[in-house]
Short mmCIF file of C-alpha atoms and ligand atoms in Angstrom, two decimals:
data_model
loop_
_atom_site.label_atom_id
_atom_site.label_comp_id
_atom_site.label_asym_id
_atom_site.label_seq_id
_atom_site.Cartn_x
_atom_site.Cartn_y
_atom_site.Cartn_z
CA UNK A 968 174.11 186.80 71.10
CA UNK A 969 172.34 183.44 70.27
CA UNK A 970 175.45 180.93 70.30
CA UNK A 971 176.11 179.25 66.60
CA UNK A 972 174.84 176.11 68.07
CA UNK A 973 171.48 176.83 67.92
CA UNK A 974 170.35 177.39 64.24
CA UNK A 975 167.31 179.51 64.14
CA UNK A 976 164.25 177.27 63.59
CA UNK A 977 161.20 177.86 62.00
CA UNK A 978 157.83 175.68 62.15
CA UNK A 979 154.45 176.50 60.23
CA UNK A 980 152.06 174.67 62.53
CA UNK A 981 148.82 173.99 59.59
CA UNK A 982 146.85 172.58 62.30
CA UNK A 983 143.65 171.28 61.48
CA UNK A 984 143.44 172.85 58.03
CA UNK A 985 144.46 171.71 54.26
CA UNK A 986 143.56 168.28 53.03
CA UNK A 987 145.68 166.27 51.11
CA UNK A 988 145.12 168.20 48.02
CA UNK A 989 145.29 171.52 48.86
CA UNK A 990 148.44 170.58 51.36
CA UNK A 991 150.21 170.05 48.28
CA UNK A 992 149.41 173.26 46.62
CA UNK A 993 150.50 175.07 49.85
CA UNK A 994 154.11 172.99 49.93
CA UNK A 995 154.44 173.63 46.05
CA UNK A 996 153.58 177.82 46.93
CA UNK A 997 156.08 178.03 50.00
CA UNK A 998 158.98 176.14 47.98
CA UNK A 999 158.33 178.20 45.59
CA UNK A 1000 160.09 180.95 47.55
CA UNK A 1001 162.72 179.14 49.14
CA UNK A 1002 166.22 180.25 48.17
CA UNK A 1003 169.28 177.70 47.80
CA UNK A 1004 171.04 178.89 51.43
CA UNK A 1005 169.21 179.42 54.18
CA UNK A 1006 170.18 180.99 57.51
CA UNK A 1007 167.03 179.53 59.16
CA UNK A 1008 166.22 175.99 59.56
CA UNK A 1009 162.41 175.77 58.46
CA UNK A 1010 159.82 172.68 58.47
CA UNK A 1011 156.21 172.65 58.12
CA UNK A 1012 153.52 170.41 59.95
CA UNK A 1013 150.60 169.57 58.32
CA UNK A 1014 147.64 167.15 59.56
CA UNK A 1015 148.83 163.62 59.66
CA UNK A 1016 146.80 163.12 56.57
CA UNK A 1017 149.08 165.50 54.31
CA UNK A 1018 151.86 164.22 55.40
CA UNK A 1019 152.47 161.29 52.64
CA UNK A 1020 151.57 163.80 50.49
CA UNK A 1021 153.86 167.09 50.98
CA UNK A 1022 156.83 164.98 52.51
CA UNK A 1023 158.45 163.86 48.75
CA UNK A 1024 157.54 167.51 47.66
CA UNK A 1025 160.44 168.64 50.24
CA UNK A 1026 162.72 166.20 49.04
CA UNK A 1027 165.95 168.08 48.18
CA UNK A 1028 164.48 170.93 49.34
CA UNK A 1029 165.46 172.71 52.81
CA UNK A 1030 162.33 172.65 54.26
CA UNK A 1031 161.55 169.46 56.56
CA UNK A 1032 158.51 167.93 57.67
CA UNK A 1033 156.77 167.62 60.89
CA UNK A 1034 153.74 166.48 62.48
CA UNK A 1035 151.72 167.95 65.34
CA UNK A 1036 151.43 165.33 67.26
CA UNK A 1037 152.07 161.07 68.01
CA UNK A 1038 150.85 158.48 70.54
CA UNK A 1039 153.26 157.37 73.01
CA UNK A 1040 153.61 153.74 72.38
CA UNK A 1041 154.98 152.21 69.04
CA UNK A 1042 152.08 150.31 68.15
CA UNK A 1043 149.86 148.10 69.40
CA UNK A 1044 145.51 148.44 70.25
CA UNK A 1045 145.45 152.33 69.96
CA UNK A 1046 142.72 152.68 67.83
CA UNK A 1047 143.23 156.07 65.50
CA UNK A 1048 146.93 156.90 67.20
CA UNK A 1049 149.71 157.47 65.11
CA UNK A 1050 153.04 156.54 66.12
CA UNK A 1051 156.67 157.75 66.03
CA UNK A 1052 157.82 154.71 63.63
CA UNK A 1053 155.20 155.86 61.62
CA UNK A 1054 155.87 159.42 61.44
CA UNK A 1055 159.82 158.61 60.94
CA UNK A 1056 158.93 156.41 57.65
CA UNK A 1057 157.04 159.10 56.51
CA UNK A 1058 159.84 161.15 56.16
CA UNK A 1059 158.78 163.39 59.26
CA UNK A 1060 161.81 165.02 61.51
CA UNK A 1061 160.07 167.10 64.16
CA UNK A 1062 156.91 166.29 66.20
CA UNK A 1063 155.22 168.90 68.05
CA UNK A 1064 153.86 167.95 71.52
CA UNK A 1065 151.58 169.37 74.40
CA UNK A 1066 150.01 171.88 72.28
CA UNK A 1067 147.91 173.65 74.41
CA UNK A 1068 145.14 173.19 72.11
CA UNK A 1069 145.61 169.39 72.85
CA UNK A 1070 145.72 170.34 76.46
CA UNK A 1071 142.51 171.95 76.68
CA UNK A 1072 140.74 170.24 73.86
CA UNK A 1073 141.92 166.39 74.42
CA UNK A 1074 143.18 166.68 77.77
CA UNK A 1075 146.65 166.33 77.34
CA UNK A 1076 148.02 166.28 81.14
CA UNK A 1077 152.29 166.92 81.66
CA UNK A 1078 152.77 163.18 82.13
CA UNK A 1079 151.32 162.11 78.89
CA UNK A 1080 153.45 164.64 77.32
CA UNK A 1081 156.48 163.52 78.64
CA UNK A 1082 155.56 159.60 77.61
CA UNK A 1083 155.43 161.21 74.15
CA UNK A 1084 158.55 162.84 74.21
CA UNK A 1085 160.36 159.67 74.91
CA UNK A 1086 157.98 158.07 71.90
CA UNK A 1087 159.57 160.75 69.77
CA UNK A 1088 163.22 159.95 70.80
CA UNK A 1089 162.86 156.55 70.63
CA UNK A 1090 161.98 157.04 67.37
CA UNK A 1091 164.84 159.46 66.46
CA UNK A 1092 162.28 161.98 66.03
CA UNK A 1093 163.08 165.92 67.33
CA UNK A 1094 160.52 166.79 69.40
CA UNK A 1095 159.00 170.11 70.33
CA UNK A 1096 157.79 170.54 73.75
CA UNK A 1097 155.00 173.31 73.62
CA UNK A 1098 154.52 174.80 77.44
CA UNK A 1099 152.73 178.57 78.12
CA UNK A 1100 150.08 179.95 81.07
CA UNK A 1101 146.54 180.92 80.22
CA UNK A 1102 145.64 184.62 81.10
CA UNK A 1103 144.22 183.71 83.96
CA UNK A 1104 147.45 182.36 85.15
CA UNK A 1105 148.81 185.25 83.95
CA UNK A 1106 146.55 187.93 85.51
CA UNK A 1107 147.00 185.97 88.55
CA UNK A 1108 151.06 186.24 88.44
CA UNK A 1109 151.66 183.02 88.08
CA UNK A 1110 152.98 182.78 84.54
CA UNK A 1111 156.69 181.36 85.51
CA UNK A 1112 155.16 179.39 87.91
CA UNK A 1113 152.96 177.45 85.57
CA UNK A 1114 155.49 177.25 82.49
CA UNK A 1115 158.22 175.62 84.71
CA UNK A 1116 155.69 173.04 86.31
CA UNK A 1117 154.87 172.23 82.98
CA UNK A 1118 158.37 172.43 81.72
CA UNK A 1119 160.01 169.83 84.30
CA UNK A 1120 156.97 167.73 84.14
CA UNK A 1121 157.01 167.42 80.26
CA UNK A 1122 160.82 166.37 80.52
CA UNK A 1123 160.42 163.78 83.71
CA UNK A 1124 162.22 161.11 82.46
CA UNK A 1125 164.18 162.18 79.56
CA UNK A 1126 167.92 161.46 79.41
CA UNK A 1127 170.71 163.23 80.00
CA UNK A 1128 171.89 162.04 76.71
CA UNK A 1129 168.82 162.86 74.96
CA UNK A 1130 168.73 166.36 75.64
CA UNK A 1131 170.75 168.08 72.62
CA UNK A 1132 167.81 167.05 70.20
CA UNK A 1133 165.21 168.25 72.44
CA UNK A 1134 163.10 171.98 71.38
CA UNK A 1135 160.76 173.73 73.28
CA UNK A 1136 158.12 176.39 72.37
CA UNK A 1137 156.65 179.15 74.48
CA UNK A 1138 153.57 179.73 73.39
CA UNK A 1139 151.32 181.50 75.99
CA UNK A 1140 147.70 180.43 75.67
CA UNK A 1141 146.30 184.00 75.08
CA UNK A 1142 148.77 184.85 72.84
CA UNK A 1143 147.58 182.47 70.12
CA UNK A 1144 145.65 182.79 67.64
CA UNK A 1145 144.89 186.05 69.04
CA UNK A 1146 146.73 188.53 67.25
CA UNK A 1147 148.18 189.62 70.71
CA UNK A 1148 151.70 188.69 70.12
CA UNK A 1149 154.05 188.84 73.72
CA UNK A 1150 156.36 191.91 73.83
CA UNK A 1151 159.96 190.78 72.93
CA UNK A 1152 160.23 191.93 76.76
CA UNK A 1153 158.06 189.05 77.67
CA UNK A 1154 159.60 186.80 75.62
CA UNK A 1155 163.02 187.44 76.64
CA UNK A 1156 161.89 187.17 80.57
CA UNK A 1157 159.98 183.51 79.74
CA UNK A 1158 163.03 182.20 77.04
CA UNK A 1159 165.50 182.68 79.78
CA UNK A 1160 163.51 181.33 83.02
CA UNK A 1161 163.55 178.29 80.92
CA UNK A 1162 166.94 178.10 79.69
CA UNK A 1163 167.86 178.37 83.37
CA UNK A 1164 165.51 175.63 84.24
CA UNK A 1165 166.72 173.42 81.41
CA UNK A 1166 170.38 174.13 82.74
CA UNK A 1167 169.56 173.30 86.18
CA UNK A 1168 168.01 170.42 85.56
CA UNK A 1169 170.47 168.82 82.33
CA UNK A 1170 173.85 171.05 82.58
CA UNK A 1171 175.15 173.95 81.28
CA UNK A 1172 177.08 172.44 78.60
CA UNK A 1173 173.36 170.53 77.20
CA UNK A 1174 170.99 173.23 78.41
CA UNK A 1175 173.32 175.99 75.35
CA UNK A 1176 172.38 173.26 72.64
CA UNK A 1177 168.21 173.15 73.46
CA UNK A 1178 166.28 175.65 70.99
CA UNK A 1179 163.65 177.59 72.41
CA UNK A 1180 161.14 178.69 70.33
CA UNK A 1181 158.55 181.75 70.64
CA UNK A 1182 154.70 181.35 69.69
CA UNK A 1183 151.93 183.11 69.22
CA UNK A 1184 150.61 185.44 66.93
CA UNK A 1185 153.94 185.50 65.00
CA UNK A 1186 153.58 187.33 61.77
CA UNK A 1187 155.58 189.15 59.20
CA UNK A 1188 155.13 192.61 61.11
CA UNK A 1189 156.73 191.28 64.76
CA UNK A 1190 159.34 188.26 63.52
CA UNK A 1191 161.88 190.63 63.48
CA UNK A 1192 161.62 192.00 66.82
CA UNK A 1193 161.22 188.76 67.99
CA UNK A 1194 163.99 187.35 66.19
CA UNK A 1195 166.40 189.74 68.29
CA UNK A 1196 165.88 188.46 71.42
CA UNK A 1197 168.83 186.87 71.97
CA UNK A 1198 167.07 183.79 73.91
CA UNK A 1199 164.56 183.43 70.93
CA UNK A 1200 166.19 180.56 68.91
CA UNK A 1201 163.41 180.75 66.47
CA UNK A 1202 158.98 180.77 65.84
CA UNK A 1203 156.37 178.50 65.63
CA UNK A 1204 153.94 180.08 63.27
CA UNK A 1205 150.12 179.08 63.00
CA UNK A 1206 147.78 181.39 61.37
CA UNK A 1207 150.31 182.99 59.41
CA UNK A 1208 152.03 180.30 57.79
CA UNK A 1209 148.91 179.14 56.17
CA UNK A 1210 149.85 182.45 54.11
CA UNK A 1211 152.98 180.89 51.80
CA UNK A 1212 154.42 184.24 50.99
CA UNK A 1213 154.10 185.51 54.58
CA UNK A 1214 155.21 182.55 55.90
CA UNK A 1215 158.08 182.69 53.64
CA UNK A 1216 159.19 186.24 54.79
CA UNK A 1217 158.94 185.03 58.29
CA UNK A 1218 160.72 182.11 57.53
CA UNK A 1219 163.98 184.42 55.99
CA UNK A 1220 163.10 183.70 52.67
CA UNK A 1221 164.53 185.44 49.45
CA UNK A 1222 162.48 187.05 46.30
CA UNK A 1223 159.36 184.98 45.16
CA UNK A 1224 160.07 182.50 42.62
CA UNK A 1225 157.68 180.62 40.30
CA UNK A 1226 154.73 178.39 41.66
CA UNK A 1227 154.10 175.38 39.81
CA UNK A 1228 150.25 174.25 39.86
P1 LIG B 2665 149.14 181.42 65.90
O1 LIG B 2665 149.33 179.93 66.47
O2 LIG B 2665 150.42 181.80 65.20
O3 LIG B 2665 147.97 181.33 64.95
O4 LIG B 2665 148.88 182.31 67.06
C1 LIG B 2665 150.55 179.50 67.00
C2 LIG B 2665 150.45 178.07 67.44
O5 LIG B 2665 149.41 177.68 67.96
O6 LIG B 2665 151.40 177.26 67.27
#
């Protein structure tokens, strides 16, 4: 049993897709579904240049904003970077970090992913640590191996203190995008090698408060067996939450409502 502590989370990641218009169209389709209570906390992340945009549609709505990324200082000589005290005035609350498509596209190394996560707390941002092996790694059994490298590397230098506001996501490599979900099995095995981490490193007491999150292929068909793993604290959807009334069902939502153009 997932401990009341952890509220289910769940993050559409848009990545590189919507502009500024059609971002808003999106928002307007996914609130449109979004009943009064929800069990599941929700947020979605669209490209930094949607953000201004979408953000005051979720006003006094449940859903909350995120980005998919920051740069590690506040500001400064860091020509196209965004920055936490920019994201926070835009009215964003989570920040996704070490994607691995930022890994292996931008070369995002463990250390600069750890200078971000302390960009994001400094910032009173929530950030969301994204860690997972490639199938290599995986063929080659070294699955745990890689995820707690990049796990306790991603973290150096967090504190103590810090750690109750801290999410991670699994997301294997070969898993996204993919339509190869893990097994809940899989899941389960991975959630748990890194609750035990996060416990040995932080505490007991701080390790029960740290949601960890499941990605990869996610979709309406496999949330639910996901969702049962008892160390799956909630989803980080791609593809499918581009889809508002998919995304909505994975999200917990209730009965369609009306979509305003
Ligand atoms: P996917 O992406 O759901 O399209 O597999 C997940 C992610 O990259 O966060």
């Amino acid at each position: 049993m997932r401990p009341p502590i952890r509220r289910p989370l769940v993050i559409g990641n848009w990545k590189m897709h919507t502009t500024a218009r059609t971002a808003k169209h999106l928002a307007r389709e996914i609130l449109a579904h979004v009943p009064a209570r929800l069990d599941r906390e929700v947020a979605i992340a669209p490209p930094f240049t949607a953000l201004a945009a979408v953000g005051p549609l979720l006003d006094g709505s449940p859903v909350r904003l995120a980005a998919q990324d920051l740069f590690w200082e506040d500001e400064g000589p860091f020509t196209g970077e965004i920055s936490g005290p920019m994201l926070k005035e835009t009215g964003v609350e989570y920040v996704l970090l070490g994607h691995s498509e930022r890994r292996i596209y931008l070369g995002e190394s463990d250390l600069i992913v750890s200078r971000k996560v302390q960009a994001a707390m400094r910032a009173g941002l929530l950030p969301v640590v994204c860690v997972g092996e490639d199938q290599v790694e995986r063929d080659a059994g070294r699955a745990q191996q890689v995820v707690r490298e990049q796990l306790l590397k991603s973290l150096e230098g967090l504190p103590d203190a810090e750690v109750d506001r801290l999410c991670i996501a699994y997301e294997p490599v070969w898993a996204i995008g993919t339509g190869r979900s893990a097994s809940a099995a899989d899941a389960t095995e991975m959630h748990a090698l890194i609750r035990l981490e996060i416990e040995a490193r932080f505490g007991a007491d701080r390790s029960e408060r740290v949601r960890i999150l499941y990605g990869g292929s996610v979709t309406e068909r496999n949330i639910d067996a996901l969702m049962a793993c008892a160390e799956v604290d909630g989803v980080l959807v791609g593809g499918a939450s581009l889809r508002a009334l998919e995304f909505a069902r994975i999200a917990g939502f209730g009965a369609p409502g009306r979509v305003d153009s």
